[in-house]
Tab-separated table of C-alpha atoms and ligand atoms in Angstrom:
chain	number	residue	atom	x	y	z
A	287	MET	CA	16.474	11.050	-6.781
A	288	THR	CA	16.563	9.055	-3.553
A	289	ARG	CA	13.184	8.208	-2.149
A	290	LYS	CA	12.643	7.184	1.481
A	291	PRO	CA	11.568	3.530	1.513
A	292	HIS	CA	8.149	2.672	2.880
A	293	VAL	CA	7.129	-0.646	4.449
A	294	TYR	CA	3.447	-1.021	5.237
A	295	GLY	CA	1.752	-4.055	6.776
A	296	ASN	CA	-1.733	-5.171	5.775
A	297	TRP	CA	-3.153	-7.278	8.579
A	298	LYS	CA	-6.209	-8.225	6.470
A	299	LEU	CA	-8.966	-9.986	8.456
A	300	HIS	CA	-6.701	-11.124	11.283
A	301	ASN	CA	-6.250	-10.375	14.959
A	302	THR	CA	-8.578	-9.748	17.867
A	303	LEU	CA	-8.338	-6.475	19.754
A	304	ASN	CA	-5.784	-7.950	22.152
A	305	ALA	CA	-3.724	-9.512	19.383
A	306	SER	CA	-3.744	-6.225	17.436
A	307	GLU	CA	-2.561	-4.293	20.476
A	308	GLU	CA	0.238	-6.776	21.153
A	309	LEU	CA	1.378	-6.753	17.537
A	310	ALA	CA	1.313	-2.948	17.360
A	311	GLU	CA	3.302	-2.702	20.571
A	312	ALA	CA	5.949	-5.162	19.383
A	313	ILE	CA	6.317	-3.424	16.028
A	314	ALA	CA	6.490	0.051	17.587
A	315	GLU	CA	9.158	-1.119	20.024
A	316	GLY	CA	11.205	-3.078	17.487
A	317	THR	CA	11.318	-0.412	14.775
A	318	LYS	CA	12.316	2.744	16.658
A	319	ASN	CA	15.824	2.654	15.248
A	320	TYR	CA	14.600	2.471	11.663
A	321	ALA	CA	12.160	5.373	11.822
A	322	GLU	CA	14.590	7.875	10.363
A	323	LYS	CA	15.272	5.782	7.287
A	324	VAL	CA	11.971	4.023	6.635
A	325	ASN	CA	8.329	5.098	6.645
A	326	ILE	CA	6.410	2.388	8.454
A	327	GLY	CA	2.661	1.754	8.574
A	328	VAL	CA	0.152	-0.852	9.713
A	329	ALA	CA	-3.404	-1.519	8.560
A	330	PRO	CA	-5.375	-3.361	11.269
A	331	VAL	CA	-9.038	-4.415	10.993
A	332	PHE	CA	-11.515	-1.569	11.559
A	333	THR	CA	-12.453	-2.784	15.035
A	334	SER	CA	-8.860	-2.463	16.240
A	335	LEU	CA	-8.068	0.970	14.810
A	336	VAL	CA	-8.928	3.034	17.884
A	337	ASN	CA	-6.946	0.817	20.244
A	338	VAL	CA	-3.955	0.555	17.928
A	339	ARG	CA	-3.955	4.367	17.652
A	340	ARG	CA	-3.867	4.525	21.435
A	341	ILE	CA	-0.997	2.021	21.618
A	342	LEU	CA	1.000	3.919	18.990
A	343	GLY	CA	0.260	7.301	20.573
A	344	GLU	CA	-0.945	10.428	18.819
A	345	VAL	CA	2.469	11.094	17.378
A	346	SER	CA	4.166	7.940	16.266
A	347	HIS	CA	6.808	6.793	13.823
A	348	ILE	CA	4.240	4.247	12.650
A	349	LYS	CA	1.378	5.344	10.452
A	350	LEU	CA	-2.077	3.949	11.064
A	351	LEU	CA	-3.911	2.869	7.918
A	352	GLY	CA	-7.415	1.701	7.128
A	353	GLN	CA	-7.779	-1.278	4.784
A	354	ASN	CA	-10.693	0.158	2.812
A	355	GLY	CA	-13.296	2.904	2.933
A	356	TYR	CA	-16.486	4.149	1.315
A	357	PRO	CA	-16.486	7.289	-0.832
A	358	LYS	CA	-19.536	8.992	0.748
A	359	PRO	CA	-18.962	10.768	4.081
A	360	ASN	CA	-22.196	9.485	5.677
A	361	GLY	CA	-25.730	8.371	4.866
A	362	ALA	CA	-27.767	5.240	4.285
A	363	PHE	CA	-24.873	2.907	3.489
A	364	THR	CA	-25.281	0.118	6.016
A	365	GLY	CA	-22.093	-1.689	6.871
A	366	GLU	CA	-19.730	0.819	5.297
A	367	VAL	CA	-17.069	3.032	6.905
A	368	SER	CA	-16.255	6.374	5.293
A	369	PHE	CA	-12.808	7.875	4.817
A	370	SER	CA	-13.808	10.803	7.022
A	371	LEU	CA	-14.596	8.366	9.850
A	372	LEU	CA	-11.229	6.688	9.358
A	373	SER	CA	-9.638	10.083	9.675
A	374	ASP	CA	-11.776	10.793	12.748
A	375	VAL	CA	-10.344	7.763	14.586
A	376	GLY	CA	-6.796	8.826	13.782
A	377	CYS	CA	-5.913	7.050	10.554
A	378	ASP	CA	-3.114	8.637	8.551
A	379	GLY	CA	-3.880	6.744	5.375
A	380	VAL	CA	-5.869	3.997	3.728
A	381	LEU	CA	-5.457	1.152	1.237
A	382	VAL	CA	-7.655	1.566	-1.820
A	383	GLY	CA	-8.373	-1.032	-4.499
A	384	HIS	CA	-6.635	-3.954	-2.828
A	385	SER	CA	-6.918	-7.021	-5.074
A	386	GLU	CA	-9.105	-8.780	-2.511
A	387	ARG	CA	-11.540	-5.862	-2.726
A	388	ARG	CA	-11.466	-5.939	-6.506
A	389	HIS	CA	-11.760	-9.696	-6.918
A	390	LEU	CA	-13.798	-10.872	-3.919
A	391	PHE	CA	-16.039	-7.820	-3.552
A	392	GLY	CA	-16.344	-6.729	-7.172
A	393	GLU	CA	-14.760	-3.286	-6.900
A	394	THR	CA	-14.450	-1.755	-10.359
A	395	ASN	CA	-11.889	0.762	-11.588
A	396	LYS	CA	-14.674	3.365	-11.444
A	397	LEU	CA	-15.424	2.732	-7.767
A	398	VAL	CA	-11.718	2.596	-6.927
A	399	GLY	CA	-11.317	6.000	-8.627
A	400	GLU	CA	-14.149	7.469	-6.545
A	401	LYS	CA	-12.544	6.066	-3.416
A	402	VAL	CA	-9.172	7.606	-4.311
A	403	GLU	CA	-10.822	11.004	-4.784
A	404	SER	CA	-12.825	10.864	-1.568
A	405	ALA	CA	-9.905	9.602	0.544
A	406	LEU	CA	-7.583	12.315	-0.784
A	407	GLN	CA	-10.217	14.994	-0.137
A	408	THR	CA	-10.335	13.789	3.453
A	409	GLY	CA	-6.600	14.357	3.682
A	410	LEU	CA	-5.632	10.705	4.008
A	411	GLU	CA	-2.588	9.213	2.333
A	412	VAL	CA	-3.822	6.754	-0.288
A	413	ILE	CA	-2.087	3.492	-1.076
A	414	LEU	CA	-3.554	2.637	-4.451
A	415	CYS	CA	-3.197	-1.104	-5.083
A	416	LEU	CA	-3.141	-2.480	-8.595
A	417	GLY	CA	-1.932	-5.555	-10.435
A	418	GLU	CA	-2.756	-8.219	-12.961
A	419	SER	CA	-4.160	-11.710	-12.452
A	420	LEU	CA	-2.296	-14.844	-13.511
A	421	SER	CA	-4.402	-15.303	-16.655
A	422	GLU	CA	-3.889	-11.651	-17.628
A	423	ARG	CA	-0.126	-12.098	-17.257
A	424	GLU	CA	-0.167	-15.332	-19.240
A	425	GLU	CA	-2.122	-13.612	-22.007
A	426	GLY	CA	0.576	-10.909	-22.153
A	427	ARG	CA	-1.864	-8.255	-20.897
A	428	THR	CA	-0.039	-7.215	-17.717
A	429	TRP	CA	0.668	-3.637	-18.729
A	430	GLU	CA	-2.691	-3.150	-20.445
A	431	VAL	CA	-4.474	-4.075	-17.186
A	432	VAL	CA	-2.184	-2.146	-14.853
A	433	GLU	CA	-2.201	0.934	-17.089
A	434	GLU	CA	-5.984	1.002	-17.123
A	435	GLN	CA	-6.165	0.642	-13.333
A	436	LEU	CA	-3.609	3.415	-12.949
A	437	GLU	CA	-5.132	5.806	-15.489
A	438	SER	CA	-8.642	5.493	-14.169
A	439	ALA	CA	-7.470	6.281	-10.634
A	440	MET	CA	-4.962	9.040	-11.491
A	441	PHE	CA	-7.765	10.952	-13.138
A	442	HIS	CA	-9.112	11.468	-9.593
A	443	VAL	CA	-5.874	12.879	-8.149
A	444	PRO	CA	-5.717	16.680	-8.183
A	445	PRO	CA	-2.216	18.224	-8.334
A	446	VAL	CA	-2.393	19.351	-4.682
A	447	SER	CA	-2.878	15.757	-3.549
A	448	ARG	CA	-0.164	14.110	-5.610
A	449	GLU	CA	2.261	13.767	-2.771
A	450	LYS	CA	-0.365	11.858	-0.789
A	451	LEU	CA	-0.593	9.115	-3.405
A	452	ILE	CA	1.431	5.929	-3.076
A	453	ILE	CA	1.151	3.135	-5.619
A	454	ALA	CA	1.375	-0.527	-4.613
A	455	TYR	CA	1.996	-2.875	-7.515
A	456	GLU	CA	0.674	-6.241	-6.379
A	457	PRO	CA	0.391	-8.983	-8.969
A	458	VAL	CA	-2.683	-10.941	-7.905
A	459	TRP	CA	-0.940	-14.272	-8.496
A	460	ALA	CA	1.709	-13.334	-5.929
A	461	ILE	CA	-0.599	-12.233	-3.101
A	462	GLY	CA	-0.758	-14.747	-0.282
A	463	THR	CA	0.484	-17.527	-2.570
A	464	GLY	CA	4.152	-17.673	-1.604
A	465	LYS	CA	5.009	-16.931	-5.266
A	466	THR	CA	6.883	-13.656	-5.457
A	467	ALA	CA	7.463	-11.792	-8.680
A	468	THR	CA	11.168	-11.869	-9.457
A	469	PRO	CA	12.896	-8.552	-8.749
A	470	GLN	CA	13.204	-8.119	-12.540
A	471	GLN	CA	9.505	-8.811	-13.178
A	472	ALA	CA	8.531	-6.325	-10.489
A	473	GLN	CA	11.053	-3.691	-11.610
A	474	GLU	CA	9.762	-3.897	-15.179
A	475	VAL	CA	6.214	-2.975	-14.136
A	476	HIS	CA	7.386	-0.379	-11.594
A	477	ALA	CA	9.393	1.373	-14.314
A	478	LEU	CA	6.339	1.399	-16.604
A	479	ILE	CA	4.211	2.853	-13.793
A	480	ARG	CA	6.756	5.607	-13.124
A	481	GLY	CA	7.017	6.268	-16.863
A	482	LYS	CA	3.244	6.614	-17.143
A	483	ILE	CA	3.195	9.054	-14.237
A	484	ARG	CA	6.042	11.006	-15.875
A	485	GLU	CA	3.969	11.354	-19.050
A	486	SER	CA	0.933	12.570	-17.138
A	487	TRP	CA	2.343	14.747	-14.374
A	488	LEU	CA	4.726	17.556	-15.149
A	489	GLY	CA	7.855	18.386	-13.181
A	490	ASP	CA	9.581	15.908	-10.910
A	491	ALA	CA	6.399	14.349	-9.474
A	492	ALA	CA	7.177	10.987	-11.087
A	493	ASP	CA	10.602	10.878	-9.450
A	494	LYS	CA	9.038	11.522	-6.069
A	495	VAL	CA	6.139	9.084	-6.182
A	496	ILE	CA	6.568	6.031	-3.975
A	497	ILE	CA	5.892	2.710	-5.712
A	498	LEU	CA	5.699	-0.296	-3.404
A	499	TYR	CA	5.798	-3.934	-4.397
A	500	GLY	CA	3.389	-6.382	-2.754
A	501	GLY	CA	3.008	-10.136	-3.141
A	502	SER	CA	4.524	-12.643	-0.716
A	503	VAL	CA	7.289	-10.315	0.421
A	504	ASN	CA	9.214	-11.852	3.312
A	505	ASP	CA	12.485	-11.476	5.180
A	506	LYS	CA	14.272	-13.644	2.582
A	507	ASN	CA	13.266	-11.928	-0.656
A	508	ALA	CA	12.921	-8.308	0.523
A	509	LYS	CA	16.579	-7.333	0.060
A	510	ASP	CA	16.685	-8.282	-3.635
A	511	LEU	CA	13.385	-6.576	-4.348
A	512	PHE	CA	14.525	-3.385	-2.593
A	513	SER	CA	17.738	-3.319	-4.637
A	514	GLN	CA	15.702	-2.481	-7.758
A	515	LYS	CA	15.756	1.112	-8.920
A	516	ASP	CA	12.005	1.732	-8.962
A	517	ILE	CA	10.965	-0.401	-5.984
A	518	ASP	CA	10.563	1.919	-3.007
A	519	GLY	CA	9.491	-0.587	-0.390
A	520	ALA	CA	6.725	-3.086	0.193
A	521	LEU	CA	3.127	-3.651	1.126
A	522	VAL	CA	3.325	-6.801	3.219
A	523	GLY	CA	0.445	-9.118	4.097
A	524	GLY	CA	1.238	-12.454	5.771
A	525	ALA	CA	4.749	-11.538	6.914
A	526	SER	CA	3.466	-8.393	8.663
A	527	LEU	CA	1.575	-10.485	11.210
A	528	LYS	CA	4.777	-11.629	12.923
A	529	PRO	CA	6.867	-8.845	14.455
A	530	GLU	CA	10.189	-10.592	13.701
A	531	SER	CA	9.569	-10.990	9.979
A	532	PHE	CA	8.008	-7.538	9.570
A	533	ILE	CA	10.899	-5.908	11.417
A	534	SER	CA	13.445	-7.836	9.289
A	535	ILE	CA	11.774	-6.495	6.137
A	536	ILE	CA	11.952	-2.964	7.569
A	537	GLN	CA	15.624	-3.532	8.372
A	538	ALA	CA	16.229	-4.638	4.763
A	539	ALA	CA	14.540	-1.446	3.567
A	540	SER	CA	16.726	0.694	5.811
A	541	GLU	CA	19.857	-1.079	4.557
A	542	SER	CA	18.804	-0.521	0.946
A	543	GLN	CA	19.418	3.172	1.620
A	544	GLN	CA	23.080	2.809	2.607
B	752	PEP	C1	-1.244	-7.890	0.617
B	752	PEP	O1	-2.145	-8.229	1.379
B	752	PEP	O2	-1.274	-6.765	0.098
B	752	PEP	C2	-0.170	-8.837	0.333
B	752	PEP	C3	0.768	-8.490	-0.510
B	752	PEP	O3	-0.230	-10.065	0.962
B	752	PEP	P1	0.968	-11.156	1.063
B	752	PEP	O4	2.220	-10.415	1.483
B	752	PEP	O5	0.500	-12.126	2.092
B	752	PEP	O6	1.131	-11.750	-0.290
């Protein structure tokens, strides 16, 4: 089955309002010709979401994503932003369980699962991020860790929401480090993830699910990663902050379809 590649940019904690608007404008302009072949998305900081939505327009070939959310719709949760509020400001989707959330802010598999459930109930597309640390890989525990992250989150995905779930395999040791997993290393885990989904979900759901790779993807390594059978695109951090490199990665994704 051919799956439409997806390339999503995670802007992390970068960019003022003005810088976000300029970046969104440049990406929207530079990617028009790829819209038919590639699903594109950007995840700005919360404070830029409303303005980036305005720059992109209500109907855009670029999806607007939140970087995180809280599983309760409202209440006494100072400092948090709920998935329903993300939806209210025009987000199409949201990252859940990014490694920086798990490792710097202590998010557990249980909390990530609750977030997946709440975000899907709100109607958002969920990009579920998972991946092993360097020590877990060195101890030969990569699949044990990734399988547990996947299982505990999939439990929260009702059949009606399956097509709104995207998986991003992001080995922690490759995020922001300049060390990319080799295409073979990434493909191996992607195939295991798809196999696990095949075991759990009946029908052709596993063939349809989009599995992105993330971890120092750039305009030089994207083509080889996208040539792998189970790699359906990328979640891009650093290289999504420069329009030229992000657009080159999107171009590589569109060419992987030819
Ligand atoms: C990310 O933030 O999800 C990411 C993969 O970052 P980078 O591309 O900078 O490694």
